[in-house]
Amino acid sequence: MRRILWLALALCLLSALLPAAVCASGSAALQVAREDGGAVSCADGVWLLEDGGYTVRGTAQDFERVRITGDVTLTLDGTTILHTTTEAARFAPAVEVEAGGRVTLILSGENSLAGSPGHAGLYVAEGASLTICGDGSLTAVGGAYYLDQSDRANPVSCAAGAGIGGNGLTADRTGAKLERPNFGTIRIEGGTVRAVGGANTQINYGAGAGIGAGGGSSMWSLDPVFTGRVELAGGTVTAVGGDGDSFSLTGGGAGIGTGGVTGNIWAPFPNEICVSISGGTVDAAGTADGAGIGGGANVNGGVIEITGGSVTATGGCELEDGVQSDSFGGAGIGGGDNGGVTSVTITGGRVLARAIGAA
């Protein structure tokens, strides 16, 4: 009997040490586990999380990513998913919340996400919601502008993605819209979050916001309106818009709000994004003509409401030969360069807003 008890104990200890399910795509693949012990679906490196609670640990290899379609509580516990592939067919966010998904994201330990070119680090689709909490940290970086000319009869280009929020606008040669840069609802209640928008290197496309929409384009002719909602209620948040190149109208992104729009645009793009701040510590900086909070380059400011928290917002400034321009710049709170103010209401909190360059 004693031998049987020892054997049972050994089996229990062994099972506790076994790793969670692994989707074999590398030697140090992600470990994904359901709280109820059930199986997790994984195909071609894509982990599919449906309704329930999950924990993700480890470092992704190759093309591994996480796709969420249901009502999910997800704990990131020391997770690294950095997409560096140049294989256009596999471009995607590191973690994506599809339309209809409702996610509570709990941060534990240090976590890092980076999207492939043109995609968000952490994508929140229109019609989806994401709430971030916990006492860990998250760094999310959007993928940069990309142009695929492998099919010269129909090249595909995409603006840069947001750190957290929307992918960049994707268009084919005819200018037809394939993917919008808009996003759903993003709420941050805790944790330490740093989000950086993807960079832009072409005059026809824009950089991504740190938190908010991906980059747009002067070619965006179908329903060109930025939409989404950002709610900041706690935690420590740093958001930096994606950088542009060193020519005028670079399309830099806002720290929080929209990505940029580039090209010969003299009428700013409309912006219906609402940014609501009620608590926490927020440091938002635009880059290359993007506002700290509000619009990217050539985009209006959207609806901005601040009722609490400690907020620092710095507008971006275009560089001319490495020197700050005195002609172009985004507002601390409001529109990017060439963009107006939609609505700004401040009734509480500690707020410091400044513009570097002309806004």
Short mmCIF file of N, CA, C and O in Angstrom, two decimals, residues 237-287:
data_model
loop_
_atom_site.label_atom_id
_atom_site.label_comp_id
_atom_site.label_asym_id
_atom_site.label_seq_id
_atom_site.Cartn_x
_atom_site.Cartn_y
_atom_site.Cartn_z
N VAL A 237 1.07 54.42 -17.81
CA VAL A 237 0.98 54.25 -19.25
C VAL A 237 1.92 55.22 -19.96
O VAL A 237 1.87 56.44 -19.72
N THR A 238 2.76 54.69 -20.83
CA THR A 238 3.61 55.50 -21.70
C THR A 238 3.25 55.14 -23.14
O THR A 238 3.31 53.97 -23.52
N ALA A 239 2.89 56.15 -23.93
CA ALA A 239 2.47 55.90 -25.31
C ALA A 239 3.21 56.85 -26.24
O ALA A 239 3.19 58.06 -26.03
N VAL A 240 3.87 56.29 -27.25
CA VAL A 240 4.67 57.08 -28.19
C VAL A 240 4.20 56.79 -29.60
O VAL A 240 4.13 55.63 -30.02
N GLY A 241 3.88 57.84 -30.35
CA GLY A 241 3.46 57.66 -31.73
C GLY A 241 4.61 57.19 -32.61
O GLY A 241 5.78 57.45 -32.34
N GLY A 242 4.26 56.51 -33.68
CA GLY A 242 5.27 56.03 -34.62
C GLY A 242 5.95 57.17 -35.35
O GLY A 242 5.34 58.20 -35.66
N ASP A 243 7.22 57.00 -35.65
CA ASP A 243 8.02 58.04 -36.27
C ASP A 243 7.79 58.07 -37.78
O ASP A 243 7.37 57.08 -38.39
N GLY A 244 8.09 59.22 -38.38
CA GLY A 244 8.03 59.38 -39.83
C GLY A 244 9.41 59.63 -40.40
O GLY A 244 10.40 59.67 -39.68
N ASP A 245 9.47 59.81 -41.70
CA ASP A 245 10.74 60.10 -42.33
C ASP A 245 10.98 61.61 -42.27
O ASP A 245 10.16 62.36 -41.76
N SER A 246 12.11 62.06 -42.81
CA SER A 246 12.51 63.45 -42.61
C SER A 246 12.06 64.37 -43.74
O SER A 246 12.73 65.32 -44.07
N PHE A 247 10.90 64.08 -44.37
CA PHE A 247 10.34 65.02 -45.34
C PHE A 247 9.03 65.55 -44.80
O PHE A 247 8.47 65.01 -43.86
N SER A 248 8.52 66.62 -45.40
CA SER A 248 7.31 67.24 -44.87
C SER A 248 6.12 66.32 -45.07
O SER A 248 6.10 65.46 -45.94
N LEU A 249 5.10 66.52 -44.22
CA LEU A 249 3.89 65.69 -44.23
C LEU A 249 4.25 64.21 -44.05
O LEU A 249 3.82 63.34 -44.81
N THR A 250 5.03 63.93 -43.04
CA THR A 250 5.53 62.58 -42.84
C THR A 250 4.49 61.61 -42.29
O THR A 250 4.68 60.41 -42.34
N GLY A 251 3.42 62.12 -41.73
CA GLY A 251 2.40 61.21 -41.22
C GLY A 251 2.74 60.57 -39.90
O GLY A 251 2.44 59.40 -39.68
N GLY A 252 3.39 61.30 -38.99
CA GLY A 252 3.70 60.76 -37.68
C GLY A 252 2.45 60.47 -36.87
O GLY A 252 1.41 61.09 -37.05
N GLY A 253 2.53 59.50 -35.95
CA GLY A 253 1.38 59.10 -35.16
C GLY A 253 1.28 59.85 -33.85
O GLY A 253 2.26 60.39 -33.33
N ALA A 254 0.05 59.89 -33.30
CA ALA A 254 -0.16 60.45 -31.97
C ALA A 254 0.27 59.43 -30.92
O ALA A 254 0.30 58.23 -31.17
N GLY A 255 0.62 59.94 -29.72
CA GLY A 255 0.89 59.01 -28.64
C GLY A 255 -0.34 58.18 -28.33
O GLY A 255 -0.29 56.95 -28.28
N ILE A 256 -1.48 58.87 -28.12
CA ILE A 256 -2.77 58.21 -27.90
C ILE A 256 -3.77 58.87 -28.84
O ILE A 256 -3.96 60.09 -28.79
N GLY A 257 -4.39 58.09 -29.70
CA GLY A 257 -5.37 58.65 -30.64
C GLY A 257 -5.30 57.97 -31.98
O GLY A 257 -5.60 56.79 -32.10
N THR A 258 -4.86 58.70 -33.00
CA THR A 258 -4.82 58.13 -34.34
C THR A 258 -3.40 58.02 -34.86
O THR A 258 -2.48 58.68 -34.38
N GLY A 259 -3.26 57.19 -35.89
CA GLY A 259 -2.04 57.21 -36.65
C GLY A 259 -2.04 58.43 -37.55
O GLY A 259 -2.97 59.24 -37.55
N GLY A 260 -0.99 58.59 -38.31
CA GLY A 260 -0.89 59.74 -39.21
C GLY A 260 -1.43 59.44 -40.58
O GLY A 260 -1.65 58.29 -40.96
N VAL A 261 -1.64 60.50 -41.35
CA VAL A 261 -2.03 60.40 -42.75
C VAL A 261 -1.07 61.28 -43.53
O VAL A 261 -0.74 62.39 -43.11
N THR A 262 -0.60 60.81 -44.68
CA THR A 262 0.40 61.57 -45.42
C THR A 262 -0.05 61.86 -46.83
O THR A 262 -1.08 61.40 -47.29
N GLY A 263 0.76 62.63 -47.54
CA GLY A 263 0.45 63.00 -48.91
C GLY A 263 0.01 64.44 -48.97
O GLY A 263 0.09 65.20 -48.00
N ASN A 264 -0.45 64.87 -50.12
CA ASN A 264 -0.86 66.26 -50.31
C ASN A 264 -2.27 66.47 -49.78
O ASN A 264 -3.23 66.66 -50.52
N ILE A 265 -2.41 66.45 -48.46
CA ILE A 265 -3.71 66.59 -47.81
C ILE A 265 -3.74 67.95 -47.11
O ILE A 265 -2.97 68.21 -46.19
N TRP A 266 -4.66 68.80 -47.53
CA TRP A 266 -4.77 70.11 -46.88
C TRP A 266 -6.05 70.22 -46.08
O TRP A 266 -6.24 71.16 -45.32
N ALA A 267 -6.96 69.27 -46.23
CA ALA A 267 -8.15 69.19 -45.37
C ALA A 267 -7.93 68.03 -44.43
O ALA A 267 -7.77 66.89 -44.86
N PRO A 268 -7.86 68.27 -43.10
CA PRO A 268 -7.54 67.18 -42.17
C PRO A 268 -8.59 66.08 -42.17
O PRO A 268 -9.77 66.32 -42.40
N PHE A 269 -8.14 64.87 -41.90
CA PHE A 269 -9.05 63.73 -41.85
C PHE A 269 -9.90 63.80 -40.58
O PHE A 269 -9.41 64.20 -39.52
N PRO A 270 -11.16 63.36 -40.66
CA PRO A 270 -12.02 63.37 -39.47
C PRO A 270 -11.61 62.29 -38.47
O PRO A 270 -11.07 61.25 -38.85
N ASN A 271 -11.90 62.55 -37.21
CA ASN A 271 -11.49 61.66 -36.13
C ASN A 271 -12.61 61.58 -35.11
O ASN A 271 -12.95 62.56 -34.46
N GLU A 272 -13.20 60.39 -34.98
CA GLU A 272 -14.28 60.19 -34.01
C GLU A 272 -13.83 59.35 -32.81
O GLU A 272 -14.64 58.87 -32.04
N ILE A 273 -12.52 59.19 -32.64
CA ILE A 273 -11.99 58.44 -31.50
C ILE A 273 -12.22 59.24 -30.22
O ILE A 273 -12.00 60.45 -30.18
N CYS A 274 -12.65 58.56 -29.16
CA CYS A 274 -12.80 59.18 -27.85
C CYS A 274 -11.69 58.67 -26.93
O CYS A 274 -11.52 57.46 -26.78
N VAL A 275 -10.95 59.61 -26.33
CA VAL A 275 -9.93 59.28 -25.34
C VAL A 275 -10.40 59.82 -24.00
O VAL A 275 -10.58 61.03 -23.83
N SER A 276 -10.64 58.92 -23.03
CA SER A 276 -11.15 59.30 -21.71
C SER A 276 -10.13 58.90 -20.66
O SER A 276 -9.75 57.73 -20.57
N ILE A 277 -9.66 59.87 -19.84
CA ILE A 277 -8.66 59.60 -18.81
C ILE A 277 -9.24 59.99 -17.46
O ILE A 277 -9.62 61.15 -17.25
N SER A 278 -9.32 59.02 -16.55
CA SER A 278 -9.90 59.27 -15.22
C SER A 278 -8.94 58.93 -14.09
O SER A 278 -9.24 59.22 -12.93
N GLY A 279 -7.80 58.31 -14.39
CA GLY A 279 -6.87 57.94 -13.34
C GLY A 279 -5.57 57.42 -13.90
O GLY A 279 -5.39 57.30 -15.12
N GLY A 280 -4.64 57.09 -13.00
CA GLY A 280 -3.36 56.57 -13.40
C GLY A 280 -2.37 57.66 -13.76
O GLY A 280 -2.66 58.86 -13.65
N THR A 281 -1.20 57.23 -14.22
CA THR A 281 -0.16 58.14 -14.68
C THR A 281 0.03 57.93 -16.17
O THR A 281 0.33 56.81 -16.61
N VAL A 282 -0.12 58.98 -16.95
CA VAL A 282 -0.12 58.88 -18.41
C VAL A 282 0.92 59.83 -18.99
O VAL A 282 0.92 61.03 -18.68
N ASP A 283 1.81 59.30 -19.82
CA ASP A 283 2.79 60.11 -20.54
C ASP A 283 2.65 59.78 -22.01
O ASP A 283 2.99 58.67 -22.45
N ALA A 284 2.12 60.72 -22.79
CA ALA A 284 1.83 60.47 -24.20
C ALA A 284 2.60 61.45 -25.07
O ALA A 284 2.55 62.66 -24.82
N ALA A 285 3.31 60.95 -26.06
CA ALA A 285 4.12 61.80 -26.93
C ALA A 285 3.87 61.47 -28.39
O ALA A 285 3.97 60.32 -28.80
N GLY A 286 3.53 62.50 -29.17
CA GLY A 286 3.42 62.33 -30.61
C GLY A 286 4.80 62.41 -31.24
O GLY A 286 5.76 62.88 -30.64
N THR A 287 4.88 61.94 -32.48
CA THR A 287 6.16 61.95 -33.19
C THR A 287 5.94 62.46 -34.61
O THR A 287 4.92 62.14 -35.23
#
